[in-house]
């Protein structure tokens, strides 16, 4: 997944945000398969289990059956057709979720070779806020950050000051 680029900045900021809100004594269900960020969490003494790669649009049994006190979803919801159902099925009282924000100067990401590597949603912040509110979550904290590139052009310049990622910490209302 990260053969060409490794998201150092995103992982660093995501970890700092998580560490601010979630203690290492809590158990985490991370939506999505094990990935490099899972390793970072485990290396820093977080107790993390991942879903197994099931299509969460159809099968939320791993979420419903989890005893975790926290659910995390880092760049997962943009791939789902129905994040509403996923959010409703969470039994944990705490949620940390990050999503890429919709960029007005760039169309939604779509891999032509990997059907799992496509964005159905690229949220505006208010859309994710509304989704969380409608599914019974209260946002406690939020943060945005940019994702600059070292390429030349108008869009790469815009990425230096246009927020690309949005992360929230929420609790059941």
XYZ file of C-alpha atoms in Angstrom:
173
model
C 0.000 0.000 0.000
C 2.815 2.433 0.825
C 5.408 1.199 -1.676
C 6.009 4.624 -3.217
C 5.196 7.016 -0.388
C 4.902 6.688 3.376
C 2.600 9.222 5.066
C 4.977 10.329 7.836
C 3.180 13.613 8.556
C -0.308 12.045 8.592
C 0.794 9.188 10.835
C 2.600 11.551 13.229
C -0.374 13.915 13.567
C -2.847 11.026 13.811
C -0.794 9.419 16.585
C -0.503 12.700 18.520
C -4.261 13.246 18.287
C -5.031 9.685 19.396
C -2.548 9.874 22.274
C -4.219 13.087 23.478
C -7.601 11.344 23.876
C -7.088 7.601 24.282
C -5.183 5.965 27.120
C -3.025 2.918 26.543
C -5.148 0.949 29.003
C -8.128 1.023 26.611
C -8.799 -1.575 23.935
C -9.102 -0.437 20.328
C -10.950 -1.944 17.388
C -9.380 -0.415 14.289
C -11.610 -0.664 11.235
C -9.671 -2.072 8.299
C -6.944 -4.661 8.011
C -3.627 -4.456 9.836
C -1.465 -1.765 8.312
C 1.676 0.246 9.085
C -0.229 2.515 11.469
C -1.458 -0.536 13.417
C 2.209 -1.437 13.928
C 2.946 2.083 15.197
C 0.122 1.794 17.743
C 1.217 -1.658 18.907
C 4.868 -0.553 19.109
C 3.675 2.233 21.432
C 1.832 -0.190 23.758
C -1.712 0.278 22.482
C -3.944 -2.810 22.581
C -5.308 -2.923 19.003
C -7.257 -5.477 17.019
C -8.292 -4.958 13.412
C -11.250 -6.060 11.380
C -10.341 -8.825 8.960
C -10.982 -7.255 5.578
C -14.692 -7.981 5.396
C -16.820 -5.563 3.390
C -18.184 -3.349 6.165
C -21.000 -2.150 3.914
C -22.485 -5.670 4.224
C -20.929 -7.239 7.318
C -20.639 -5.331 10.599
C -20.511 -8.444 12.788
C -16.916 -7.809 13.884
C -17.972 -4.343 15.067
C -21.088 -5.597 16.862
C -19.177 -8.459 18.494
C -16.212 -6.384 19.631
C -15.663 -5.654 23.319
C -13.280 -2.769 22.512
C -13.795 0.481 24.412
C -12.619 2.577 21.433
C -13.192 2.280 17.693
C -10.780 3.906 15.271
C -11.291 4.418 11.558
C -8.332 6.029 9.826
C -9.055 6.750 6.165
C -11.731 4.042 5.977
C -15.081 5.838 5.748
C -14.362 7.366 2.361
C -14.271 3.815 0.919
C -17.684 2.844 2.302
C -20.973 3.343 0.539
C -22.792 3.295 3.867
C -20.796 4.638 6.834
C -24.114 5.400 8.590
C -24.731 1.694 9.304
C -21.166 1.194 10.512
C -21.407 4.125 12.941
C -24.765 2.899 14.279
C -23.381 -0.582 14.980
C -20.483 0.599 17.194
C -20.945 -0.404 20.852
C -17.815 1.362 22.136
C -18.273 4.755 23.780
C -15.312 6.436 22.067
C -14.486 6.989 18.413
C -11.469 8.431 16.624
C -11.977 8.830 12.896
C -10.031 10.558 10.150
C -11.049 11.155 6.574
C -9.612 12.923 3.557
C -11.439 16.146 2.867
C -12.970 16.925 -0.498
C -10.681 19.197 -2.472
C -12.484 21.584 -4.798
C -9.585 21.463 -7.254
C -9.260 17.671 -7.461
C -11.698 14.868 -8.253
C -12.239 11.915 -5.889
C -9.483 9.308 -5.826
C -10.077 6.131 -7.825
C -7.636 3.321 -8.487
C -8.377 1.697 -11.828
C -6.710 -1.588 -10.808
C -7.850 -2.103 -7.188
C -11.613 -1.969 -6.468
C -10.908 -1.577 -2.706
C -8.720 1.475 -3.320
C -11.420 3.932 -4.329
C -13.133 6.802 -2.567
C -16.910 6.824 -2.686
C -17.011 9.773 -0.267
C -14.592 12.618 0.097
C -16.158 14.562 2.902
C -16.507 18.199 3.667
C -16.083 18.673 7.410
C -19.752 19.533 7.954
C -20.835 16.312 6.228
C -18.836 14.110 8.601
C -20.027 16.180 11.570
C -23.646 15.712 10.484
C -23.167 11.971 9.923
C -21.754 11.593 13.424
C -24.533 13.693 14.960
C -27.239 11.657 13.200
C -25.731 8.380 14.440
C -25.558 9.457 18.083
C -22.000 10.771 18.472
C -20.899 14.017 20.109
C -17.699 15.525 18.719
C -15.337 16.467 21.541
C -12.282 17.523 19.516
C -11.306 17.979 15.871
C -8.263 18.911 13.845
C -7.400 19.477 10.179
C -4.090 19.472 8.356
C -2.646 19.930 4.895
C -0.846 17.424 2.713
C 1.735 19.333 0.666
C 3.595 17.656 -2.171
C 6.951 18.446 -3.718
C 5.531 18.545 -7.231
C 5.290 21.613 -9.429
C 1.956 23.059 -10.519
C -1.162 24.879 -9.399
C -2.721 21.936 -7.504
C 0.504 21.138 -5.596
C 0.706 24.806 -4.536
C -2.938 24.709 -3.362
C -2.152 21.608 -1.248
C 0.274 23.695 0.851
C -2.558 25.669 2.433
C -5.763 23.697 1.754
C -6.639 21.204 4.496
C -6.677 17.634 3.227
C -7.296 15.568 6.378
C -9.904 15.863 9.099
C -9.723 13.928 12.369
C -12.252 13.884 15.170
C -12.602 12.428 18.639
C -16.216 11.697 19.555
C -18.108 10.046 22.376
C -21.545 8.465 22.397
C -24.090 11.200 23.024
